[in-house]
Short mmCIF file of C-alpha atoms in Angstrom, two decimals:
data_model
loop_
_atom_site.label_atom_id
_atom_site.label_comp_id
_atom_site.label_asym_id
_atom_site.label_seq_id
_atom_site.Cartn_x
_atom_site.Cartn_y
_atom_site.Cartn_z
CA MET A 1 -1.21 -23.98 14.35
CA THR A 2 -1.10 -23.53 10.21
CA MET A 3 1.78 -21.42 9.31
CA ARG A 4 2.10 -20.17 5.68
CA PHE A 5 5.63 -18.79 4.46
CA LEU A 6 5.57 -15.91 1.85
CA PRO A 7 7.64 -14.36 -0.54
CA ALA A 8 8.93 -10.35 0.71
CA GLY A 9 12.27 -10.00 -1.13
CA PRO A 10 15.06 -12.02 -1.41
CA ARG A 11 15.87 -11.50 2.66
CA SER A 12 12.83 -10.98 3.53
CA LEU A 13 9.73 -13.59 4.32
CA LEU A 14 5.89 -13.12 5.69
CA VAL A 15 4.87 -15.99 7.91
CA GLU A 16 0.96 -16.35 7.96
CA LEU A 17 -0.48 -17.81 10.84
CA ASP A 18 -3.64 -18.59 11.68
CA ASP A 19 -5.00 -15.45 14.52
CA LEU A 20 -4.01 -12.68 16.54
CA ASP A 21 -3.38 -15.18 19.59
CA ALA A 22 -1.18 -17.68 17.23
CA THR A 23 1.19 -14.86 15.91
CA LEU A 24 1.62 -13.59 19.50
CA ALA A 25 2.90 -16.85 20.54
CA MET A 26 4.98 -17.37 17.59
CA PHE A 27 6.19 -14.07 18.34
CA ASP A 28 7.67 -15.00 21.67
CA ALA A 29 8.87 -18.88 20.58
CA LEU A 30 10.94 -16.85 18.19
CA ARG A 31 12.08 -14.63 20.57
CA ALA A 32 13.03 -17.19 22.95
CA ASP A 33 14.75 -19.01 20.61
CA PRO A 34 16.35 -17.03 18.23
CA VAL A 35 17.06 -18.22 14.85
CA GLU A 36 20.39 -17.55 13.58
CA GLY A 37 21.06 -15.01 10.92
CA VAL A 38 17.16 -13.11 11.47
CA VAL A 39 17.68 -9.49 12.34
CA GLU A 40 14.48 -8.50 12.75
CA ILE A 41 10.81 -9.51 13.46
CA ILE A 42 7.63 -7.20 12.66
CA PRO A 43 4.38 -8.64 14.65
CA ALA A 44 1.23 -7.86 12.78
CA ALA A 45 -2.65 -9.05 13.03
CA ARG A 46 -1.72 -12.53 11.52
CA THR A 47 1.60 -12.12 10.29
CA LEU A 48 5.20 -12.22 11.01
CA LEU A 49 7.91 -10.56 8.93
CA ILE A 50 10.73 -11.75 9.00
CA ARG A 51 14.22 -10.31 8.19
CA THR A 52 17.81 -11.81 7.71
CA ALA A 53 21.61 -10.55 7.72
CA ILE A 54 23.29 -9.92 4.51
CA GLY A 55 24.17 -13.40 2.75
CA VAL A 56 21.06 -15.14 4.69
CA PRO A 57 18.57 -15.85 2.01
CA ALA A 58 14.95 -15.91 3.25
CA ASP A 59 14.08 -19.45 1.78
CA GLY A 60 12.94 -22.82 2.43
CA ARG A 61 15.85 -23.51 5.34
CA LEU A 62 14.88 -20.90 7.00
CA ALA A 63 11.36 -21.14 6.97
CA ALA A 64 12.15 -24.89 8.27
CA GLU A 65 13.98 -23.37 11.49
CA ILE A 66 11.03 -21.17 12.32
CA ALA A 67 8.77 -24.05 11.97
CA ALA A 68 10.56 -25.89 14.23
CA ARG A 69 9.77 -23.40 16.53
CA GLN A 70 6.18 -24.24 16.12
CA SER A 71 5.80 -26.58 19.29
CA MET A 72 7.58 -23.88 21.98
CA ALA A 73 4.26 -21.44 20.40
CA THR A 74 1.54 -24.49 21.22
CA ARG A 75 2.91 -24.36 24.39
CA PRO A 76 1.08 -21.37 27.18
CA ARG A 77 2.57 -18.33 26.62
CA MET A 78 5.47 -17.38 28.73
CA VAL A 79 4.92 -15.64 31.75
CA ARG A 80 6.85 -12.79 32.52
CA GLU A 81 7.40 -9.96 34.66
CA ILE A 82 5.03 -7.51 32.67
CA GLU A 83 4.42 -3.75 33.09
CA THR A 84 1.62 -1.64 33.47
CA ILE A 85 0.67 1.87 32.66
CA GLU A 86 -2.35 3.61 33.56
CA ILE A 87 -3.46 5.96 30.82
CA PRO A 88 -5.79 8.58 32.30
CA MET A 89 -8.46 9.65 29.12
CA VAL A 90 -11.64 12.16 28.62
CA TYR A 91 -14.48 10.29 26.80
CA ASP A 92 -14.92 12.53 24.60
CA GLY A 93 -14.95 10.86 21.32
CA ALA A 94 -17.44 11.51 18.32
CA ASP A 95 -17.94 8.07 17.08
CA LEU A 96 -18.77 7.29 21.18
CA ALA A 97 -22.17 6.40 20.41
CA ASP A 98 -21.41 4.70 17.29
CA VAL A 99 -19.70 2.39 19.18
CA ALA A 100 -22.44 1.78 21.69
CA ALA A 101 -24.90 1.45 18.77
CA HIS A 102 -23.10 -1.14 17.40
CA MET A 103 -22.18 -3.31 20.42
CA GLY A 104 -25.87 -2.87 21.68
CA MET A 105 -24.76 -0.59 25.02
CA SER A 106 -25.02 2.61 26.49
CA VAL A 107 -22.46 4.55 26.04
CA THR A 108 -21.93 4.37 29.93
CA GLU A 109 -21.60 0.73 29.61
CA VAL A 110 -18.91 1.07 26.49
CA ILE A 111 -16.99 3.18 28.71
CA ASP A 112 -17.35 1.06 32.05
CA ALA A 113 -16.16 -2.01 29.46
CA HIS A 114 -13.14 -0.30 28.38
CA GLN A 115 -11.92 0.43 31.65
CA SER A 116 -12.27 -3.06 32.95
CA ALA A 117 -10.52 -4.32 30.21
CA THR A 118 -6.89 -5.21 30.74
CA TRP A 119 -5.55 -3.76 26.88
CA SER A 120 -1.83 -5.62 26.31
CA VAL A 121 0.44 -4.37 23.43
CA ALA A 122 0.27 -7.03 20.99
CA PHE A 123 2.81 -4.90 17.79
CA CYS A 124 3.70 -1.67 16.92
CA GLY A 125 3.16 0.28 13.16
CA PHE A 126 1.63 2.72 11.14
CA ALA A 127 3.10 5.42 13.17
CA PRO A 128 6.09 5.34 15.66
CA GLY A 129 4.63 5.15 18.84
CA PHE A 130 1.32 3.76 17.50
CA ALA A 131 0.26 0.40 19.66
CA TYR A 132 -1.95 -2.24 18.16
CA MET A 133 -3.57 -3.01 22.13
CA THR A 134 -6.07 -6.06 22.42
CA CYS A 135 -8.06 -7.37 25.13
CA ASP A 136 -9.80 -10.27 26.20
CA ASP A 137 -13.61 -8.82 25.54
CA PRO A 138 -15.02 -9.79 22.37
CA ARG A 139 -17.13 -7.20 22.08
CA PHE A 140 -14.31 -4.53 21.61
CA ASP A 141 -14.43 -6.68 17.48
CA LEU A 142 -15.85 -3.61 16.22
CA PRO A 143 -15.56 -2.30 12.35
CA ARG A 144 -13.44 0.92 10.78
CA ARG A 145 -15.26 4.07 9.70
CA SER A 146 -16.56 3.60 5.88
CA SER A 147 -14.96 6.75 5.41
CA PRO A 148 -11.64 7.66 6.46
CA ARG A 149 -10.86 10.82 8.17
CA THR A 150 -8.43 13.08 6.41
CA ARG A 151 -6.76 14.21 9.91
CA ILE A 152 -7.19 12.74 13.43
CA PRO A 153 -5.69 14.76 16.53
CA ALA A 154 -2.48 13.10 18.30
CA GLY A 155 -3.64 12.02 21.50
CA SER A 156 -7.16 10.44 20.16
CA VAL A 157 -7.89 7.22 21.68
CA ALA A 158 -9.79 5.16 19.17
CA LEU A 159 -11.13 1.43 18.19
CA ALA A 160 -11.14 -1.22 15.26
CA ALA A 161 -10.97 -4.44 14.62
CA ARG A 162 -10.40 -5.90 18.05
CA PHE A 163 -7.85 -3.24 18.47
CA CYS A 164 -7.17 0.00 21.20
CA GLY A 165 -4.97 2.46 19.60
CA ILE A 166 -3.57 5.99 20.51
CA TYR A 167 -2.81 8.32 17.41
CA PRO A 168 0.51 9.69 18.63
CA GLN A 169 0.83 12.57 15.54
CA ASP A 170 -1.74 13.90 14.02
CA THR A 171 -2.72 11.80 11.27
CA PRO A 172 -5.55 10.40 8.60
CA GLY A 173 -7.31 7.43 10.24
CA GLY A 174 -9.97 5.10 10.04
CA TRP A 175 -10.70 3.98 13.79
CA GLN A 176 -13.49 4.60 15.75
CA LEU A 177 -12.95 7.66 18.01
CA ILE A 178 -13.84 7.41 21.64
CA GLY A 179 -11.93 9.64 23.28
CA THR A 180 -8.88 11.40 24.27
CA THR A 181 -5.40 11.67 26.43
CA ARG A 182 -2.86 14.12 26.95
CA VAL A 183 -0.12 11.42 27.77
CA PRO A 184 2.37 11.48 25.07
CA MET A 185 2.95 7.87 22.63
CA TRP A 186 6.22 8.79 21.04
CA ASP A 187 8.68 11.45 23.39
CA LEU A 188 12.12 11.78 21.90
CA SER A 189 13.35 12.62 25.27
CA ARG A 190 12.05 9.13 26.83
CA ASP A 191 14.11 5.88 26.56
CA PRO A 192 12.84 4.30 24.70
CA PRO A 193 10.92 7.49 22.96
CA ALA A 194 7.29 4.79 22.63
CA LEU A 195 5.68 4.64 26.09
CA LEU A 196 3.44 1.55 24.65
CA ARG A 197 6.19 -1.20 23.81
CA PRO A 198 5.09 -4.87 22.88
CA GLY A 199 4.19 -7.16 25.87
CA ILE A 200 3.20 -4.11 28.00
CA ARG A 201 -0.28 -3.43 29.40
CA ALA A 202 -2.29 -0.30 30.18
CA ARG A 203 -5.46 0.40 32.01
CA PHE A 204 -7.50 3.39 30.76
CA VAL A 205 -9.36 5.54 33.55
CA GLU A 206 -10.94 8.44 33.15
CA GLY A 207 -9.10 11.96 34.00
CA ARG A 208 -6.60 14.62 32.53
CA ALA A 209 -3.26 13.54 32.81
CA THR A 210 -0.68 16.28 33.96
CA VAL A 211 1.50 16.44 31.10
CA ARG A 212 5.54 17.40 31.70
CA PRO A 213 7.24 19.48 28.44
CA ALA A 214 9.79 16.81 26.66
CA ALA A 215 13.28 18.09 27.38
CA ALA A 216 15.04 19.34 24.46
CA ILE A 217 16.83 17.12 22.04
CA PRO A 218 20.54 18.21 22.23
CA ARG A 219 21.98 19.62 19.20
CA SER A 220 25.57 19.20 17.67
CA GLN A 221 27.24 21.52 17.14
CA GLY A 222 30.60 22.62 15.33
CA ASP A 223 32.02 25.14 13.37
CA PRO A 224 30.35 27.13 11.01
CA ALA A 225 30.77 25.17 7.29
CA LEU A 226 27.79 25.89 5.27
CA THR A 227 24.68 28.61 4.66
CA VAL A 228 21.69 27.23 3.04
CA LEU A 229 21.03 30.30 0.68
CA GLN A 230 18.48 29.13 -1.34
CA THR A 231 16.67 25.58 -1.91
CA ALA A 232 13.55 24.44 -4.04
CA PHE A 233 12.76 21.97 -1.47
CA PRO A 234 13.69 20.94 2.02
CA ILE A 235 17.18 19.49 1.88
CA LEU A 236 17.38 16.29 4.62
CA PHE A 237 20.15 14.75 6.47
CA GLN A 238 20.41 11.10 5.65
CA ASP A 239 22.45 8.21 6.01
CA GLU A 240 21.95 4.62 6.16
CA GLY A 241 18.95 4.53 8.67
CA ARG A 242 18.14 2.90 11.91
CA PRO A 243 17.49 -0.29 11.37
CA GLY A 244 16.10 -2.46 14.38
CA GLN A 245 13.76 -0.37 15.54
CA GLY A 246 10.59 -2.44 14.20
CA GLY A 247 8.97 -2.69 17.78
CA GLN A 248 8.57 0.94 18.42
CA GLY A 249 6.47 1.71 15.11
CA VAL A 250 9.93 2.71 13.45
CA SER A 251 11.05 2.15 9.64
CA VAL A 252 14.43 2.16 8.77
CA SER A 253 14.25 5.32 6.49
CA GLY A 254 18.23 6.06 5.00
CA ALA A 255 19.20 7.91 1.74
CA LEU A 256 17.38 6.39 -1.35
CA ASP A 257 20.44 6.21 -2.86
CA THR A 258 22.57 4.34 -0.67
CA ALA A 259 25.65 4.06 -3.58
CA ALA A 260 25.45 7.51 -4.26
CA MET A 261 26.17 8.79 -0.55
CA ARG A 262 28.87 6.48 0.17
CA ARG A 263 30.60 7.51 -2.82
CA ALA A 264 30.08 10.90 -1.79
CA ASN A 265 31.80 10.24 1.76
CA ARG A 266 34.59 8.00 0.31
CA ALA A 267 35.64 10.93 -2.31
CA VAL A 268 36.18 13.00 1.05
CA GLY A 269 37.68 10.74 2.90
CA ASN A 270 34.87 9.97 5.43
CA ARG A 271 33.33 6.80 6.57
CA ALA A 272 30.83 5.35 3.80
CA ASP A 273 28.08 5.35 6.53
CA ALA A 274 28.72 8.95 7.54
CA PRO A 275 25.56 11.92 7.18
CA VAL A 276 25.20 13.55 4.33
CA LEU A 277 22.97 16.13 2.23
CA GLU A 278 19.81 14.66 0.25
CA ILE A 279 19.48 17.40 -1.55
CA THR A 280 16.16 16.95 -4.13
CA LEU A 281 15.99 18.29 -7.79
CA GLY A 282 17.03 22.02 -7.20
CA PRO A 283 17.72 24.59 -7.40
CA VAL A 284 20.26 24.70 -4.77
CA ARG A 285 22.54 27.81 -3.32
CA LEU A 286 24.91 27.35 -0.89
CA ARG A 287 27.90 29.63 0.66
CA ALA A 288 31.05 28.63 2.23
CA ASP A 289 31.55 30.17 5.73
CA ALA A 290 35.03 28.13 5.99
CA PRO A 291 37.29 26.18 3.38
CA VAL A 292 35.56 23.00 3.08
CA THR A 293 36.03 20.26 0.75
CA LEU A 294 32.78 18.59 -0.84
CA ALA A 295 31.67 16.20 -2.53
CA LEU A 296 28.46 15.77 -4.80
CA THR A 297 27.22 12.80 -6.16
CA GLY A 298 23.96 11.72 -7.93
CA ALA A 299 21.46 13.91 -9.94
CA GLY A 300 23.26 17.33 -9.41
CA ARG A 301 26.30 18.69 -10.96
CA ALA A 302 28.03 21.53 -8.73
CA ARG A 303 28.84 24.85 -10.19
CA VAL A 304 30.84 27.80 -8.78
CA ALA A 305 31.24 31.01 -10.31
CA GLY A 306 29.56 29.75 -13.50
CA GLN A 307 32.51 26.69 -13.59
CA GLN A 308 31.13 23.03 -13.45
CA MET A 309 33.11 21.11 -10.63
CA PRO A 310 34.55 17.90 -10.44
CA THR A 311 33.34 15.35 -8.14
CA THR A 312 35.23 16.34 -4.99
CA PHE A 313 36.42 20.13 -5.05
CA ALA A 314 37.52 22.81 -2.84
CA LEU A 315 35.27 25.90 -1.73
CA ASP A 316 36.97 29.04 0.44
CA ALA A 317 35.18 31.27 2.51
CA GLY A 318 32.66 33.57 0.54
CA ASP A 319 32.48 30.89 -1.88
CA GLU A 320 28.75 30.14 -3.52
CA LEU A 321 27.87 26.80 -4.95
CA PHE A 322 25.05 26.50 -7.55
CA ILE A 323 23.13 23.12 -8.20
CA ALA A 324 20.94 23.46 -10.88
CA PRO A 325 18.00 21.10 -11.65
CA PRO A 326 19.48 18.15 -12.57
CA GLN A 327 18.51 16.59 -16.50
CA ALA A 328 18.61 13.11 -15.11
CA GLY A 329 17.48 11.55 -11.94
CA MET A 330 15.96 12.90 -8.91
CA ARG A 331 18.42 13.86 -6.56
CA SER A 332 21.77 14.45 -5.41
CA TYR A 333 24.52 14.05 -2.03
CA LEU A 334 26.64 16.83 -0.82
CA ALA A 335 29.38 14.85 1.46
CA ILE A 336 31.63 17.52 3.86
CA ARG A 337 35.71 16.21 4.75
CA GLY A 338 34.80 16.04 8.58
CA GLY A 339 31.71 15.37 8.21
CA TYR A 340 28.72 16.96 9.35
CA ALA A 341 28.05 18.32 12.95
CA VAL A 342 24.61 16.74 13.42
CA GLY A 343 22.25 15.01 16.09
CA ALA A 344 21.46 11.26 16.04
CA VAL A 345 18.18 9.97 16.79
CA LEU A 346 17.65 6.55 17.44
CA GLY A 347 21.20 6.21 16.55
CA SER A 348 20.85 7.67 13.43
CA ALA A 349 20.54 11.32 11.37
CA ALA A 350 18.34 10.29 8.71
CA THR A 351 15.11 12.56 8.49
CA ASP A 352 12.09 10.05 8.17
CA THR A 353 9.53 12.42 6.57
CA LEU A 354 6.84 9.95 7.29
CA ALA A 355 6.97 9.39 11.03
CA HIS A 356 8.96 12.76 12.06
CA VAL A 357 11.73 11.27 13.34
CA GLY A 358 15.18 12.70 13.05
CA PRO A 359 16.84 16.24 12.05
CA ALA A 360 14.83 19.00 10.76
CA ALA A 361 15.07 19.57 7.56
CA LEU A 362 16.73 22.35 6.05
CA THR A 363 15.60 25.56 4.41
CA ASP A 364 16.62 28.80 3.22
CA GLY A 365 18.72 30.47 5.90
CA ALA A 366 19.82 27.19 7.77
CA THR A 367 24.10 26.64 9.20
CA LEU A 368 25.59 23.77 8.68
CA HIS A 369 28.26 23.01 11.35
CA LEU A 370 31.54 20.88 10.85
CA ALA A 371 31.86 17.52 12.61
CA ASN A 372 35.98 17.74 12.24
CA HIS A 373 35.98 14.07 12.59
CA PRO A 374 39.16 12.14 12.00
CA ALA A 375 39.27 11.77 7.48
CA LEU A 376 40.86 8.91 5.92
CA ALA A 377 42.25 8.72 2.88
CA VAL A 378 40.37 9.82 -0.58
CA ALA A 379 38.72 7.07 -3.05
CA GLU A 380 39.48 7.56 -6.39
CA PRO A 381 36.65 9.28 -7.81
CA VAL A 382 34.54 6.71 -9.82
CA GLU A 383 32.06 8.06 -12.80
CA GLU A 384 28.58 8.78 -12.11
CA PRO A 385 26.09 6.32 -13.34
CA ALA A 386 23.38 7.40 -16.16
CA LEU A 387 19.84 7.65 -13.85
CA PRO A 388 16.40 7.79 -15.74
CA ARG A 389 14.89 10.86 -17.69
CA SER A 390 11.50 12.20 -18.07
CA GLY A 391 9.82 9.99 -20.63
CA ASP A 392 12.55 6.95 -19.98
CA VAL A 393 11.26 3.70 -19.14
CA VAL A 394 12.95 1.95 -16.59
CA GLU A 395 12.99 -1.62 -16.05
CA LEU A 396 12.71 -2.72 -12.04
CA PRO A 397 13.46 -6.05 -10.78
CA VAL A 398 10.51 -8.04 -8.92
CA THR A 399 9.75 -11.06 -6.70
CA LEU A 400 6.54 -11.68 -6.97
CA GLY A 401 4.31 -11.84 -3.06
CA PRO A 402 3.94 -11.62 -0.26
CA ARG A 403 -0.20 -11.39 -1.56
CA ALA A 404 0.40 -11.83 -5.26
CA ASP A 405 -2.50 -14.88 -4.84
CA TRP A 406 -4.98 -11.96 -4.01
CA PHE A 407 -4.65 -11.17 -7.69
CA SER A 408 -5.77 -13.67 -10.87
CA PRO A 409 -2.62 -14.67 -13.12
CA GLN A 410 -4.25 -12.16 -15.41
CA MET A 411 -3.50 -9.41 -13.39
CA ILE A 412 0.16 -10.50 -12.80
CA ALA A 413 0.83 -10.55 -16.54
CA HIS A 414 -0.98 -6.79 -16.63
CA LEU A 415 1.26 -5.96 -13.48
CA LEU A 416 4.43 -7.02 -15.66
CA ALA A 417 3.64 -6.03 -19.38
CA GLN A 418 2.14 -2.60 -18.47
CA GLU A 419 4.15 0.63 -18.52
CA TRP A 420 3.54 2.53 -15.26
CA LEU A 421 3.79 6.27 -15.45
CA VAL A 422 5.60 7.93 -12.37
CA THR A 423 3.10 10.10 -11.22
CA ALA A 424 3.83 13.46 -9.67
CA GLN A 425 2.34 12.70 -6.37
CA SER A 426 5.59 11.04 -5.28
CA SER A 427 8.23 11.14 -2.40
CA ARG A 428 10.53 9.51 -0.15
CA VAL A 429 7.00 7.39 1.12
CA GLY A 430 6.51 6.16 -2.52
CA ILE A 431 5.87 6.46 -5.95
CA ARG A 432 2.58 6.46 -6.77
CA LEU A 433 2.07 4.66 -10.46
CA GLN A 434 -0.77 5.66 -12.89
CA GLY A 435 -2.29 3.22 -15.41
CA GLU A 436 -5.19 0.49 -16.32
CA PRO A 437 -5.87 -0.62 -12.55
CA ILE A 438 -5.04 -4.01 -11.01
CA THR A 439 -7.77 -5.56 -9.59
CA ARG A 440 -8.17 -8.12 -6.87
CA GLU A 441 -9.82 -10.98 -7.31
CA ASP A 442 -9.70 -11.33 -3.38
CA THR A 443 -11.47 -8.77 -2.08
CA ARG A 444 -11.43 -9.33 1.50
CA GLU A 445 -10.02 -6.54 4.05
CA LEU A 446 -6.55 -7.70 4.61
CA PRO A 447 -5.19 -7.10 8.52
CA SER A 448 -2.15 -4.80 9.14
CA GLU A 449 0.88 -6.21 8.17
CA GLY A 450 4.62 -5.80 7.98
CA THR A 451 5.88 -4.11 4.53
CA GLU A 452 9.18 -4.10 3.11
CA THR A 453 11.11 -1.15 1.15
CA GLY A 454 10.05 -1.52 -2.29
CA ALA A 455 6.86 -3.33 -1.72
CA ILE A 456 4.37 -2.65 -4.28
CA GLN A 457 1.01 -2.48 -2.84
CA ILE A 458 -2.13 -1.94 -4.63
CA PRO A 459 -5.00 -0.16 -2.85
CA HIS A 460 -8.48 0.33 -3.38
CA SER A 461 -7.81 2.15 -6.93
CA GLY A 462 -5.92 -0.29 -8.50
CA GLN A 463 -3.31 1.88 -8.65
CA PRO A 464 0.02 0.62 -7.30
CA VAL A 465 2.04 2.41 -4.74
CA LEU A 466 5.97 1.28 -4.99
CA PHE A 467 7.27 1.80 -1.16
CA LEU A 468 10.51 3.72 -0.79
CA ALA A 469 12.47 4.51 2.61
CA ASP A 470 9.81 6.36 4.22
CA HIS A 471 7.10 4.05 4.32
CA PRO A 472 4.75 2.76 6.81
CA LEU A 473 6.04 -0.07 8.88
CA THR A 474 2.53 -1.53 8.40
CA GLY A 475 -0.20 -1.53 5.80
CA GLY A 476 -3.65 -3.03 5.33
CA TYR A 477 -3.60 -3.35 1.65
CA PRO A 478 -2.20 -6.45 0.15
CA VAL A 479 1.97 -6.50 -1.91
CA ILE A 480 1.42 -8.12 -5.39
CA ALA A 481 5.36 -8.13 -5.24
CA THR A 482 8.41 -6.59 -3.44
CA LEU A 483 11.26 -4.61 -5.65
CA SER A 484 14.72 -6.66 -5.59
CA PRO A 485 17.13 -5.06 -3.28
CA ARG A 486 19.49 -4.20 -6.13
CA ALA A 487 16.95 -1.79 -7.77
CA LEU A 488 16.20 0.39 -4.15
CA ASP A 489 18.90 3.03 -5.12
CA LEU A 490 17.33 3.22 -9.17
CA ALA A 491 13.89 3.67 -8.16
CA GLY A 492 15.04 6.29 -5.46
CA GLN A 493 16.11 8.64 -8.92
CA ILE A 494 12.98 7.86 -11.16
CA PRO A 495 11.55 11.73 -11.71
CA PRO A 496 7.77 11.86 -12.58
CA GLY A 497 6.97 11.70 -16.18
CA ALA A 498 8.78 8.55 -16.49
CA ARG A 499 7.86 5.07 -16.87
CA ILE A 500 8.36 1.76 -15.02
CA ARG A 501 8.46 -2.23 -16.07
CA PHE A 502 8.48 -4.80 -13.61
CA THR A 503 10.13 -8.10 -14.34
CA ALA A 504 10.09 -11.27 -12.31
CA ASP A 505 12.34 -14.16 -13.34
CA ALA A 506 9.88 -16.49 -11.37
CA PRO A 507 6.14 -17.14 -10.80
CA PHE A 508 4.55 -16.80 -7.40
CA GLN A 509 5.17 -19.56 -5.15
CA GLU A 510 4.66 -19.97 -1.60
CA ILE A 511 8.40 -20.80 0.65
CA LYS A 512 8.54 -24.66 1.08
CA VAL A 513 10.14 -25.78 4.27
CA GLN A 514 13.36 -27.79 3.15
CA PRO A 515 15.15 -30.18 5.62
#
């Protein structure tokens, strides 16, 4: 078994292995004998993304600890009690005939082979509840569609590149569709919500499932505190996110400017990680339904009755708060003393806009309730940092890798020398950049692998995408560099029309095992 250790930021590294079997064997070994300081492992087709705790560098010593488990990974895979789930489905997929032709079989033979196989969940990614399943039948090694579909309905059963997957929600995709199932892959009323998780086996049978309605997720209630009178963009609840859910295909999410969120909470005496409102641009008008104490940080400035408010301010019932579109930055954070009454999903009140996990977004007419949590001493307000404006050039430090070697030295220099325009097609998922495109030296198809917040992915267009908090857990385009964690808050505040210049302190190097 050969392994490469590739940098994915100061606290993450990508372990590249020979194939899926070697990857899953190494994943088993690391779960059986955990490495101290490793907080999460994201398995994929040929890689393991290793994330470490704060203060634990992803360096050669960590690589040595991982490599020391290699002997365990070369043994027969651990035998343990494995749950097998039967999934009724209908073989009505639009690509079933094409799949049969590619496999040199009749449609009936494809269906028989699909049902005869035992499919094992190798890893989860792409979307919450999306499981990559494999079997021992080599005939199911199929290409993706040459032209991806813009929408694949939830419940579609699809094949591609040795994998079978079931789409948990409507989403674009390029896999070959062979049928549909009514069994929900993702249900927040289940514990855990993902039906298929690494290690579980699935068998497909022809038929329609009887589906029970999902139980309603209880909503936290409290005293009415604020009403949204007007908002140009949906307002989101955010906190520090939900780490450790990668096994279900769920990213961390959370506030894009974590420091601003914490400042807002401290300014009203809340826990630093209490849920706040993340407001994108503006304008926003809110009405106080009771006496409240608020703090606004980040890009916005608060006005009441035409008067600008300090960071922390009080409102009486009936007062209206106005937040104008900011002159600099993108996002503001509004905290309320005592905290908002909002239900947690998978341990967090963060709203993940890509995965559709978390509380619903707030629009005109929404009412916010007060949780009345015990408050702490109020911290002294601090001056808000200067934020970028449209037209500014913002420098962002990066670590080259994990896939910088898929690009020529000239393209690496091009990435770092160019000023990349931030386009309006940017969101909490990522910032789409525009400039002279980057071309790949290695043109192979990259198997899906884990990605970090701050990853700079290069799609076929050559125009970089800088992943933010709601990015997909796994991706199939090479990541040329990864943003330094200390620059993530700033990245979340860069408006369209600004330009980004990436800086790297060191050339790309594989991580060498250190004794």
